[in-house]
mmCIF file of C-alpha atoms and ligand atoms in Angstrom:
data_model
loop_
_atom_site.group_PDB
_atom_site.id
_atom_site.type_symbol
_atom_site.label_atom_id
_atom_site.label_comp_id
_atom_site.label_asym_id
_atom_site.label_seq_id
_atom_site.Cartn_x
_atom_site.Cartn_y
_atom_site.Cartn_z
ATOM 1 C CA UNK A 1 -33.583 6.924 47.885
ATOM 2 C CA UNK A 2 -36.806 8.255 46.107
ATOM 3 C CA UNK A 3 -40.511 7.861 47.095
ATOM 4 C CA UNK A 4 -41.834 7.451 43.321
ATOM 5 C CA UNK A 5 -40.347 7.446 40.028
ATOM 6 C CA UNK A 6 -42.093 7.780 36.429
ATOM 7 C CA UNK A 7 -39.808 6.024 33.296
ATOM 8 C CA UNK A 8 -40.820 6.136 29.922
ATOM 9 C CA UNK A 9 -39.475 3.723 27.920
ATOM 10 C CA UNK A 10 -39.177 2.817 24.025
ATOM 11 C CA UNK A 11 -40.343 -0.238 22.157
ATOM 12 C CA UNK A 12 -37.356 -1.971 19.910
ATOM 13 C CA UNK A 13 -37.378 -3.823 16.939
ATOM 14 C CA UNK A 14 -35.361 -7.019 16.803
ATOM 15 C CA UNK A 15 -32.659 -8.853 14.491
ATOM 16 C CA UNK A 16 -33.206 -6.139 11.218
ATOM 17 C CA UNK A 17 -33.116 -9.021 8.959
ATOM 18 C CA UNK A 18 -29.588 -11.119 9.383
ATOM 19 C CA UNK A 19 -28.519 -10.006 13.208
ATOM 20 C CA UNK A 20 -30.656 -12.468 14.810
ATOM 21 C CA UNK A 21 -30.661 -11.935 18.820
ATOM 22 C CA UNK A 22 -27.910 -10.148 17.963
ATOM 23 C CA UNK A 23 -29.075 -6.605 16.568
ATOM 24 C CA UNK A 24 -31.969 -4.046 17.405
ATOM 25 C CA UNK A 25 -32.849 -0.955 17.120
ATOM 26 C CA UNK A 26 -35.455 1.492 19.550
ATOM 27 C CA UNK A 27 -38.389 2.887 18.158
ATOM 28 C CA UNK A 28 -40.241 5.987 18.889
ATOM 29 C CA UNK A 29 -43.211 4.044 20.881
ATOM 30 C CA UNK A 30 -43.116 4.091 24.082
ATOM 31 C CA UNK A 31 -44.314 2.809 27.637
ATOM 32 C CA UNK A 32 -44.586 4.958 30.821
ATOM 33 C CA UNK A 33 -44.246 3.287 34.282
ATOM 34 C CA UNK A 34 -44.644 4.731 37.679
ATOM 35 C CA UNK A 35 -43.349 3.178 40.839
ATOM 36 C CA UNK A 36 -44.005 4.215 44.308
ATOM 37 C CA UNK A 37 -43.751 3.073 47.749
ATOM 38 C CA UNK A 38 -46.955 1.866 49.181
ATOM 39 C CA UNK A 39 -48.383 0.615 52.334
ATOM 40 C CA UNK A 40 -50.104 -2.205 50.154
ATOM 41 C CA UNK A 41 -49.503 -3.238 46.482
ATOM 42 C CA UNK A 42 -52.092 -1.806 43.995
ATOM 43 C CA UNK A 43 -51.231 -1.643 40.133
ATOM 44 C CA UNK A 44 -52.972 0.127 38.250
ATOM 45 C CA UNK A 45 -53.058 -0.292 33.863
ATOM 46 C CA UNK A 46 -53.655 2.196 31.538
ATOM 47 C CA UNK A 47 -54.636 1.775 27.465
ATOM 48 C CA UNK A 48 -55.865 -0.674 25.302
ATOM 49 C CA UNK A 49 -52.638 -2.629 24.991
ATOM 50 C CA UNK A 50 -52.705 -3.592 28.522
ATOM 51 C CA UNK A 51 -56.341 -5.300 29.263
ATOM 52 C CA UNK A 52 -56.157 -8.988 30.768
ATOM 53 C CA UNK A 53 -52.774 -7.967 32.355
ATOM 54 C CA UNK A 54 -52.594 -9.019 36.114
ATOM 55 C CA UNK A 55 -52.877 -6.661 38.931
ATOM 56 C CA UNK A 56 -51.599 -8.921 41.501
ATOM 57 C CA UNK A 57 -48.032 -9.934 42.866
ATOM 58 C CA UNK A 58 -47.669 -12.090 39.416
ATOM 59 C CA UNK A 59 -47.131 -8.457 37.345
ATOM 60 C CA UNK A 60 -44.563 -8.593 35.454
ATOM 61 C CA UNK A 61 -43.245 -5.263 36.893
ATOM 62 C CA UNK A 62 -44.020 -6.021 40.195
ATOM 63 C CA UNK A 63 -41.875 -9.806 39.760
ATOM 64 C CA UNK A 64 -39.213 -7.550 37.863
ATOM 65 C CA UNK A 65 -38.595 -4.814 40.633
ATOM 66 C CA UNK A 66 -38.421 -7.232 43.293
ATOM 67 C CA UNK A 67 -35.523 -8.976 41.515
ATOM 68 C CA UNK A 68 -33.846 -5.574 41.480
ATOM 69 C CA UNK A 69 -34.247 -5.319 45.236
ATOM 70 C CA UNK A 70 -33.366 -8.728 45.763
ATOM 71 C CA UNK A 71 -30.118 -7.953 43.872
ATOM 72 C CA UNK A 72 -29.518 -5.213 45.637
ATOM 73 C CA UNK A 73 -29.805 -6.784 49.739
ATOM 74 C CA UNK A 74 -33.346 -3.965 49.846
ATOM 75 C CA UNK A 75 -36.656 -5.176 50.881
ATOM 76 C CA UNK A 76 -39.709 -3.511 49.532
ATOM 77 C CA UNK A 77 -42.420 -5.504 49.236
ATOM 78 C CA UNK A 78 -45.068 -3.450 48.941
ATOM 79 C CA UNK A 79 -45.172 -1.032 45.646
ATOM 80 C CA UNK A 80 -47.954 0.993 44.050
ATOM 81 C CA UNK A 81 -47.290 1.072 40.289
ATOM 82 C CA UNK A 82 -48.824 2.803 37.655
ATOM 83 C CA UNK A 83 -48.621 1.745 33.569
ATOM 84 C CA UNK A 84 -49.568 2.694 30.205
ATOM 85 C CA UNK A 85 -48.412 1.527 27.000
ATOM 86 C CA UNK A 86 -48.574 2.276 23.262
ATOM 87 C CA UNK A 87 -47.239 -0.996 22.369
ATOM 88 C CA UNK A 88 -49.069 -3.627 21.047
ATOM 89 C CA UNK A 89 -48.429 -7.330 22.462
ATOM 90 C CA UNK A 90 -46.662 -10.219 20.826
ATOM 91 C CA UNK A 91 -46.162 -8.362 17.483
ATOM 92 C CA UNK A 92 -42.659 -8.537 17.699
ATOM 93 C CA UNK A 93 -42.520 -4.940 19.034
ATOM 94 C CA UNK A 94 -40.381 -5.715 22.237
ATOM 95 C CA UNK A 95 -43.487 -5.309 24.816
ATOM 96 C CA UNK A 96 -42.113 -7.396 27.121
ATOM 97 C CA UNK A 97 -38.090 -6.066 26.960
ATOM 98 C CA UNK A 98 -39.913 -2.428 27.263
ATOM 99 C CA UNK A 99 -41.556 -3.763 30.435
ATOM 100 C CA UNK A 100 -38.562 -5.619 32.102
ATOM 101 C CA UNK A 101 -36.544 -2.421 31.185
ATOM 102 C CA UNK A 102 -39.076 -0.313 32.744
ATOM 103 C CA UNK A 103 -39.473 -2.129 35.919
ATOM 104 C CA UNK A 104 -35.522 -2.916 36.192
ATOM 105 C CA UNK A 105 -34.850 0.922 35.661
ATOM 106 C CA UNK A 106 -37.588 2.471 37.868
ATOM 107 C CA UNK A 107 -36.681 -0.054 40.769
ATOM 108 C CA UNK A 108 -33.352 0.788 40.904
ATOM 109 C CA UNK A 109 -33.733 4.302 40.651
ATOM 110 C CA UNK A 110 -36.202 3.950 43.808
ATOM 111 C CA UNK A 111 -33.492 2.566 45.512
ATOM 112 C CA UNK A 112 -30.926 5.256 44.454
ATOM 113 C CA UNK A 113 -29.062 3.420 42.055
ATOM 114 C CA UNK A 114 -27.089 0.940 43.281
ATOM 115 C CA UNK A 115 -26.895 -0.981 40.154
ATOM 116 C CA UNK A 116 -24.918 0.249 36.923
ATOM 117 C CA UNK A 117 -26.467 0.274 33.609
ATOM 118 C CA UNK A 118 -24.410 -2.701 32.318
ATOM 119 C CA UNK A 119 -25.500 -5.158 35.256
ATOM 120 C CA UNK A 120 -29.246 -3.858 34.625
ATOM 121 C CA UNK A 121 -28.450 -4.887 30.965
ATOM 122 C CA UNK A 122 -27.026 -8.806 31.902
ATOM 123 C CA UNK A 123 -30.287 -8.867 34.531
ATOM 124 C CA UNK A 124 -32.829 -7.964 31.390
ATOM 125 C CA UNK A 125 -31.218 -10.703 29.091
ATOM 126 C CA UNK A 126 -30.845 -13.465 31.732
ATOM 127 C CA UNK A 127 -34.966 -12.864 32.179
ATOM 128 C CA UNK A 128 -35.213 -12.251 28.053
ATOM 129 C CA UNK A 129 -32.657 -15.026 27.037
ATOM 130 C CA UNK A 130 -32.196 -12.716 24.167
ATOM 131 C CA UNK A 131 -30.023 -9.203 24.539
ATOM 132 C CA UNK A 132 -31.244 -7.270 21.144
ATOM 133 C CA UNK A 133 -34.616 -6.018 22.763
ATOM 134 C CA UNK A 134 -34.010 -5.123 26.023
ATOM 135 C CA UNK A 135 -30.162 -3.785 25.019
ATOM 136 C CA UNK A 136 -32.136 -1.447 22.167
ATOM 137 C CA UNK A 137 -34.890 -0.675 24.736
ATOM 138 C CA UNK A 138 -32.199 0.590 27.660
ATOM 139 C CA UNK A 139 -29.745 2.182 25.343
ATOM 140 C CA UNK A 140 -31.292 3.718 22.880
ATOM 141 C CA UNK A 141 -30.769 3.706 19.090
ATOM 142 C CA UNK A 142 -28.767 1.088 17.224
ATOM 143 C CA UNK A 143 -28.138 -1.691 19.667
ATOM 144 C CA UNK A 144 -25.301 -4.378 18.375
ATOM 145 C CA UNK A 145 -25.464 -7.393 21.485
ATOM 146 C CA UNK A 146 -23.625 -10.302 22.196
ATOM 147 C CA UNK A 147 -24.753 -12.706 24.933
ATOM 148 C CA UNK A 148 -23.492 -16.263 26.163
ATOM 149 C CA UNK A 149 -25.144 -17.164 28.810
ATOM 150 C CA UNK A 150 -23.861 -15.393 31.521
ATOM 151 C CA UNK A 151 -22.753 -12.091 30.469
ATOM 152 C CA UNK A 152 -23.972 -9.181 27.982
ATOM 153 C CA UNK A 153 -22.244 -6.969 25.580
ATOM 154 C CA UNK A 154 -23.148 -4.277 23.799
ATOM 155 C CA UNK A 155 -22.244 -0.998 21.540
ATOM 156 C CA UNK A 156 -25.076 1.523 20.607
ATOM 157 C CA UNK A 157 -24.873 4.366 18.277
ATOM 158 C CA UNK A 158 -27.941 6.499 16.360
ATOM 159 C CA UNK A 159 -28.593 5.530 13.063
ATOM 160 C CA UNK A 160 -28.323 8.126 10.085
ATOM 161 C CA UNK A 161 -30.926 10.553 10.928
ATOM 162 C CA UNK A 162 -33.092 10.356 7.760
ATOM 163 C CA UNK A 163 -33.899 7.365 8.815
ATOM 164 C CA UNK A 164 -37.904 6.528 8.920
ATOM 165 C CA UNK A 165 -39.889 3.143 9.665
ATOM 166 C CA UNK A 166 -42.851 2.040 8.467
ATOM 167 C CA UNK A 167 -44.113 -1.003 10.894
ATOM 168 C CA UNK A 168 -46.637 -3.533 9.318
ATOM 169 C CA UNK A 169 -48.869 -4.733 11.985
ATOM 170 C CA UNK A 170 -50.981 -7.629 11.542
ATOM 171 C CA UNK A 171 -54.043 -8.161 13.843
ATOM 172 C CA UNK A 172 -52.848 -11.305 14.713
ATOM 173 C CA UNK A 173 -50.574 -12.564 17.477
ATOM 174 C CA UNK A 174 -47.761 -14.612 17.139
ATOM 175 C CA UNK A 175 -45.724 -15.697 20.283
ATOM 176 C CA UNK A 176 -41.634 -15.458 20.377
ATOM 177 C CA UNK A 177 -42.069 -19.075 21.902
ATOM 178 C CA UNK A 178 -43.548 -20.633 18.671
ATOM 179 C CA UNK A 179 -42.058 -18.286 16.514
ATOM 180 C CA UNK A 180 -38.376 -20.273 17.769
ATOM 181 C CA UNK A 181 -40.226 -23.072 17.318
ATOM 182 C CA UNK A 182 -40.005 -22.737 13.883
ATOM 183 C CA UNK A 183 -36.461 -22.898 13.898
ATOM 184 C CA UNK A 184 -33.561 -25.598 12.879
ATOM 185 C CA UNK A 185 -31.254 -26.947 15.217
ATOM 186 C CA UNK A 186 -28.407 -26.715 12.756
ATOM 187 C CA UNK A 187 -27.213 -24.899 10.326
ATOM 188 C CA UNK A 188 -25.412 -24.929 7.004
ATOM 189 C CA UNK A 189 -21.462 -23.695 7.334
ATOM 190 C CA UNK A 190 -22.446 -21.299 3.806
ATOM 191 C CA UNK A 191 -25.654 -19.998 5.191
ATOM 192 C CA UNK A 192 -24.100 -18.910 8.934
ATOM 193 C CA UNK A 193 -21.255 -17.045 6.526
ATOM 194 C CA UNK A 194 -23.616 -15.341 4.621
ATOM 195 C CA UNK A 195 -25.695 -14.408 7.920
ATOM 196 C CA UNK A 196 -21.875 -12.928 9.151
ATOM 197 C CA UNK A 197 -21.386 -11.068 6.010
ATOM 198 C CA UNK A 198 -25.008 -9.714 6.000
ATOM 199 C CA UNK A 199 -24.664 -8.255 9.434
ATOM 200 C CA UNK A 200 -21.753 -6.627 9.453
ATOM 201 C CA UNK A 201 -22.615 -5.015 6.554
ATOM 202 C CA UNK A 202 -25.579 -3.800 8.520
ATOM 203 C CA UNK A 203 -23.575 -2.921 10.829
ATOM 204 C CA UNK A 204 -21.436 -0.846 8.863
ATOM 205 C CA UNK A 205 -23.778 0.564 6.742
ATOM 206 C CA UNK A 206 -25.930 1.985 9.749
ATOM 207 C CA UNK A 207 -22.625 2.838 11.235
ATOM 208 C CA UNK A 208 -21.539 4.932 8.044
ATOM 209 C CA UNK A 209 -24.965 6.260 6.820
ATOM 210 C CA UNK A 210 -24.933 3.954 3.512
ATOM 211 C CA UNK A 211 -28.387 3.685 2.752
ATOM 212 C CA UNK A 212 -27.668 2.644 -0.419
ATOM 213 C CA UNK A 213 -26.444 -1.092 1.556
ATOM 214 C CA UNK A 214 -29.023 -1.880 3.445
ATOM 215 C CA UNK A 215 -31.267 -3.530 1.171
ATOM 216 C CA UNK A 216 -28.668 -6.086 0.497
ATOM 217 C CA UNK A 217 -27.218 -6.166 4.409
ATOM 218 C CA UNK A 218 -30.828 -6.793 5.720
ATOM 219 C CA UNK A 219 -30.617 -10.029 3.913
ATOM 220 C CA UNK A 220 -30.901 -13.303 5.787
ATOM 221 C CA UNK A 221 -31.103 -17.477 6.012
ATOM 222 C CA UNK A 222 -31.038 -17.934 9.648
ATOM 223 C CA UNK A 223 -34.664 -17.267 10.866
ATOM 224 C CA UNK A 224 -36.611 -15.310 8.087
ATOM 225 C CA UNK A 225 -36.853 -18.031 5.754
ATOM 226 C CA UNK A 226 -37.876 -20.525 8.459
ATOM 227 C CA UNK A 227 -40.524 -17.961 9.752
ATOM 228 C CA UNK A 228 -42.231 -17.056 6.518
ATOM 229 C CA UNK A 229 -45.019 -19.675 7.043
ATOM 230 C CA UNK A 230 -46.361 -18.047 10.060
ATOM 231 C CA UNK A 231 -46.580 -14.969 8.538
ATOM 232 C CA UNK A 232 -48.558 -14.807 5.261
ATOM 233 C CA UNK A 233 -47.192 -12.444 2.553
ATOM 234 C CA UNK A 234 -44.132 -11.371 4.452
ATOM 235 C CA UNK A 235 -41.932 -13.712 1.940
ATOM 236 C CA UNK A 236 -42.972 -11.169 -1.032
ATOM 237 C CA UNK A 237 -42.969 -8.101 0.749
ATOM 238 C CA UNK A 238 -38.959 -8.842 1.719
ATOM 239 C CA UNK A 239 -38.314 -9.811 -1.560
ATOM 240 C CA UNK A 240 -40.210 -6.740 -3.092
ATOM 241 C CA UNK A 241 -40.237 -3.766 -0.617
ATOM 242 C CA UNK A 242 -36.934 -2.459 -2.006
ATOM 243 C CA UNK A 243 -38.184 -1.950 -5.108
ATOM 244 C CA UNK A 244 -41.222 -0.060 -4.239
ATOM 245 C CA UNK A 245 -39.305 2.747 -1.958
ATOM 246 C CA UNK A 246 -37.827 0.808 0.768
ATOM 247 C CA UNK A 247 -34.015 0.902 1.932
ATOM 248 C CA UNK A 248 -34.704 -2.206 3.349
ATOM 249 C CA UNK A 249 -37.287 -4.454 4.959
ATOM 250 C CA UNK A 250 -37.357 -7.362 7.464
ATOM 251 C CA UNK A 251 -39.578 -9.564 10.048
ATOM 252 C CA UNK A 252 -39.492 -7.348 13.367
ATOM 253 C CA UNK A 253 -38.077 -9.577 15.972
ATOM 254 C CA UNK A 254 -40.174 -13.003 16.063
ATOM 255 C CA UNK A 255 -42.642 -11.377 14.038
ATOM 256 C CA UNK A 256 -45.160 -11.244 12.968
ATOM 257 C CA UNK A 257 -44.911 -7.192 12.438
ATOM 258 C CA UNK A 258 -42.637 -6.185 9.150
ATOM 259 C CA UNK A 259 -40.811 -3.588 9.104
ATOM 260 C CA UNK A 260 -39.506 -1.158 6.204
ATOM 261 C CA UNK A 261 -36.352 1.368 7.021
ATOM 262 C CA UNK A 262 -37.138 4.707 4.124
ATOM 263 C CA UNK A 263 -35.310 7.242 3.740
ATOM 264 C CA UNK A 264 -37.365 10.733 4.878
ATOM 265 C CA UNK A 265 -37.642 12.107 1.229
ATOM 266 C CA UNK A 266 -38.824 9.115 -0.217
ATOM 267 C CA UNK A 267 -41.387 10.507 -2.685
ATOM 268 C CA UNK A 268 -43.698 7.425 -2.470
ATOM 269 C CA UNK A 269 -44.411 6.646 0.987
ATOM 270 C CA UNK A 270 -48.153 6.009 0.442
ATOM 271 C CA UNK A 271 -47.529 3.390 -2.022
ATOM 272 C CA UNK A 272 -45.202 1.683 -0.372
ATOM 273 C CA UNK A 273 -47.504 1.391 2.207
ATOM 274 C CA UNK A 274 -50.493 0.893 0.525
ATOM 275 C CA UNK A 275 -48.250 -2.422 -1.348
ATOM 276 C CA UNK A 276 -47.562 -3.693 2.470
ATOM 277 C CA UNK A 277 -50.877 -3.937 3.438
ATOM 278 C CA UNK A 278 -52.423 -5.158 0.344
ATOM 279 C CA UNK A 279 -49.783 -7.602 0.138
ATOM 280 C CA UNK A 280 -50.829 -8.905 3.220
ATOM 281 C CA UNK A 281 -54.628 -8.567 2.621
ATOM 282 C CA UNK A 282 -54.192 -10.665 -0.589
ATOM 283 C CA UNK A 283 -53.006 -13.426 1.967
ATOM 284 C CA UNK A 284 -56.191 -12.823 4.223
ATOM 285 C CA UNK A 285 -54.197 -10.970 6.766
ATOM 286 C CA UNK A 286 -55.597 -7.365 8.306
ATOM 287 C CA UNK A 287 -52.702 -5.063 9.444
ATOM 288 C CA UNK A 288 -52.550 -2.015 10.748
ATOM 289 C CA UNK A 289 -49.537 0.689 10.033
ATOM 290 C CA UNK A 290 -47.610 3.389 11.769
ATOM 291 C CA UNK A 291 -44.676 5.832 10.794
ATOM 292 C CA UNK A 292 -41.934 5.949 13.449
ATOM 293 C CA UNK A 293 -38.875 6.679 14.043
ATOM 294 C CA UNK A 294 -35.746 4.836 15.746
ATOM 295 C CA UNK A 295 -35.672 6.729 19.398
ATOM 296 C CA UNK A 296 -32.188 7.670 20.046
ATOM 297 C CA UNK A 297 -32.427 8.142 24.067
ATOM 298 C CA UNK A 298 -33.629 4.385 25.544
ATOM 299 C CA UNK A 299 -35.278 4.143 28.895
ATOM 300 C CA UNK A 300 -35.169 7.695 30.448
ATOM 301 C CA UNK A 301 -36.345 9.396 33.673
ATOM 302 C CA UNK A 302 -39.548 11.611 33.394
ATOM 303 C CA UNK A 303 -39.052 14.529 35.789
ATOM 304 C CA UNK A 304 -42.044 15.708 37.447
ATOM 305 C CA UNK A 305 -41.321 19.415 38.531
ATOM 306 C CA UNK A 306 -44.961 20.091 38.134
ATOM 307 C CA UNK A 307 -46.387 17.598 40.669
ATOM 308 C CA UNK A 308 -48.532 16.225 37.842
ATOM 309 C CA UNK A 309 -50.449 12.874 37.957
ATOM 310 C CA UNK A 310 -49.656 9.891 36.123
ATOM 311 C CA UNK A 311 -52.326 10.770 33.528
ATOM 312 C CA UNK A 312 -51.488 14.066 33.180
ATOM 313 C CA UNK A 313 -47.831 12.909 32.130
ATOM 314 C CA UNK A 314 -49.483 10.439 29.991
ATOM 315 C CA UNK A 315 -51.509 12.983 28.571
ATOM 316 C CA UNK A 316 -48.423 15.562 28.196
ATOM 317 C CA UNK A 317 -46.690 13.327 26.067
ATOM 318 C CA UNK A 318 -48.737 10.955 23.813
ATOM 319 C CA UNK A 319 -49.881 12.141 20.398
ATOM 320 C CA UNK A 320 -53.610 11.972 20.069
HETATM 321 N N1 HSE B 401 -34.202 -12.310 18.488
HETATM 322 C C1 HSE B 401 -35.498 -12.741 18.968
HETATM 323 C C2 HSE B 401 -36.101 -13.735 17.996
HETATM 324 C C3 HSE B 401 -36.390 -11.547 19.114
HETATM 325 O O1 HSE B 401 -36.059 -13.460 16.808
HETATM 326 O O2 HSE B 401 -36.636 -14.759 18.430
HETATM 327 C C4 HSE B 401 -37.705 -11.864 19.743
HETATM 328 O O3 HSE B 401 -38.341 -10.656 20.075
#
């Protein structure tokens, strides 16, 4: 049993073209969450990302923990928790799987542990109905999932290591609840056998380091195609990307971020880039870009053998 812990925990990127709420994949943005035992609840936000959040009992991390202790037979209602994040919101950068993850793992740890991994995992996707954000977001690099209904599976390994992404970010948001909207309720017998071919090539081809695959593994008819109308230019850019520097591109989760895997040495970063965005301006859309990478560790403890504050940590560890 612990007094306070601090987690840090990375966003994830979703589906990778074919593996819809199947595949994902962390990335090297991350949230921080501290959670103490308190007298009274008080939550405190830190960042941009997190204005208009609630501070009361309805926080998602507060809700979250006290699901853990229910779980577990503990009572601790009262919880003083501290968060910042470098995740933007309903971009299709797993904000939400971060934060469930976050809460789940910080709760139990407050509690010593009592739950494994794997049951943390099942909790997140019940809450999630999807496994591929919160499964990349807890384990770390390459998350393959398989959910139905009641219980989660999962394998996670760390993709080839010259493996870079460039994340399209449009200044719009787009929620995962209308982005399923969007979607049939049936689907051709040929196009769910090309959707099994294309992700198991994925799979393999992540698995084995061929680069030289994943343009045509990251391929898909299940949910990109049905998507494309919500987000303006991202039809081209699929289509094109690969010939302008990219291994591979695809709609990051529910969108509407895109997302390019390149290889480190890729002489022409800038112009790939510089095609994203203008592809997207030429449809009216602003977006902002960033340069990760996929993180290979998941959620993680942040040890505090310094006695530091919150901020400090924060401070520590996020690049200007
Ligand atoms: N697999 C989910 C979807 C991810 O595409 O709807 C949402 O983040």
């Amino acid at each position: 049993m612990k007094n306070s812990v601090r987690v840090k925990i990375p966003a994830s990127t979703a589906n990778l073209g074919p593996g819809f709420d199947s595949l994902g994949m962390a990335l090297s943005l991350y949230s921080y969450i501290e959670m103490k035992r308190a007298e009274e609840t008080s939550i405190s936000l830190y960042g941009e990302h997190l204005k208009g959040i609630p501070t009361d009992k309805t926080n998602l991390v507060y809700k979250v923990a006290q699901a853990v202790f229910n779980q577990a037979g503990v009572l601790i209602p009262e919880l003083g928790i501290s968060m910042y994040s470098e995740i933007p919101l309903t971009r299709g950068l797993g904000s939400s799987a971060t934060t469930i993850i976050g809460a789940m793992v910080a709760a139990n740890e407050l509690i010593g542990s009592p739950l494994t991994r794997e049951e943390l995992f099942t909790m997140a996707t019940q809450m999630e109905k999807h496994p591929d954000n919160v499964g990349a977001s807890l384990f770390g690099g390459f998350a393959v999932c398989a959910w139905d209904g009641s219980t989660a599976h999962h394998i996670s390994f760390d993709p080839p290591e010259h493996l870079e992404v460039l994340v399209v970010i449009p200044r719009f948001e787009l929620s995962t609840t209308k982005a399923r909207e969007a979607l049939p309720s049936e689907l051709s017998f040929q196009d769910a056998v090309y959707n099994i071919g294309r992700t198991s090539l994925l799979v393999g081809a992540l698995a084995s380091g061929r680069y030289d695959l994943l343009s045509a593994a990251m391929k898909d008819k299940l949910h990109q195609p049905y998507r494309a109308a919500l987000v303006p230019g991202m039809a081209e850019i699929l289509e094109e990307a690969p010939r302008k520097g990219a291994l591979g591109a695809a709609l990051s989760g529910a969108g509407p971020t895109v997302l390019a895997f390149v290889h480190q040495e890729e002489p022409d970063k800038q112009g790939l880039e510089a095609y994203m965005i203008e592809t997207m301006r030429a449809q009216g859309i602003e977006a902002d870009t960033m340069w990760i990478k996929p993180d290979l560790r998941g959620a993680q403890l942040v040890s505090d053998e310094h006695q530091s504050t919150f901020m400090d940590i924060i401070k520590g560890e996020v690049k200007a």
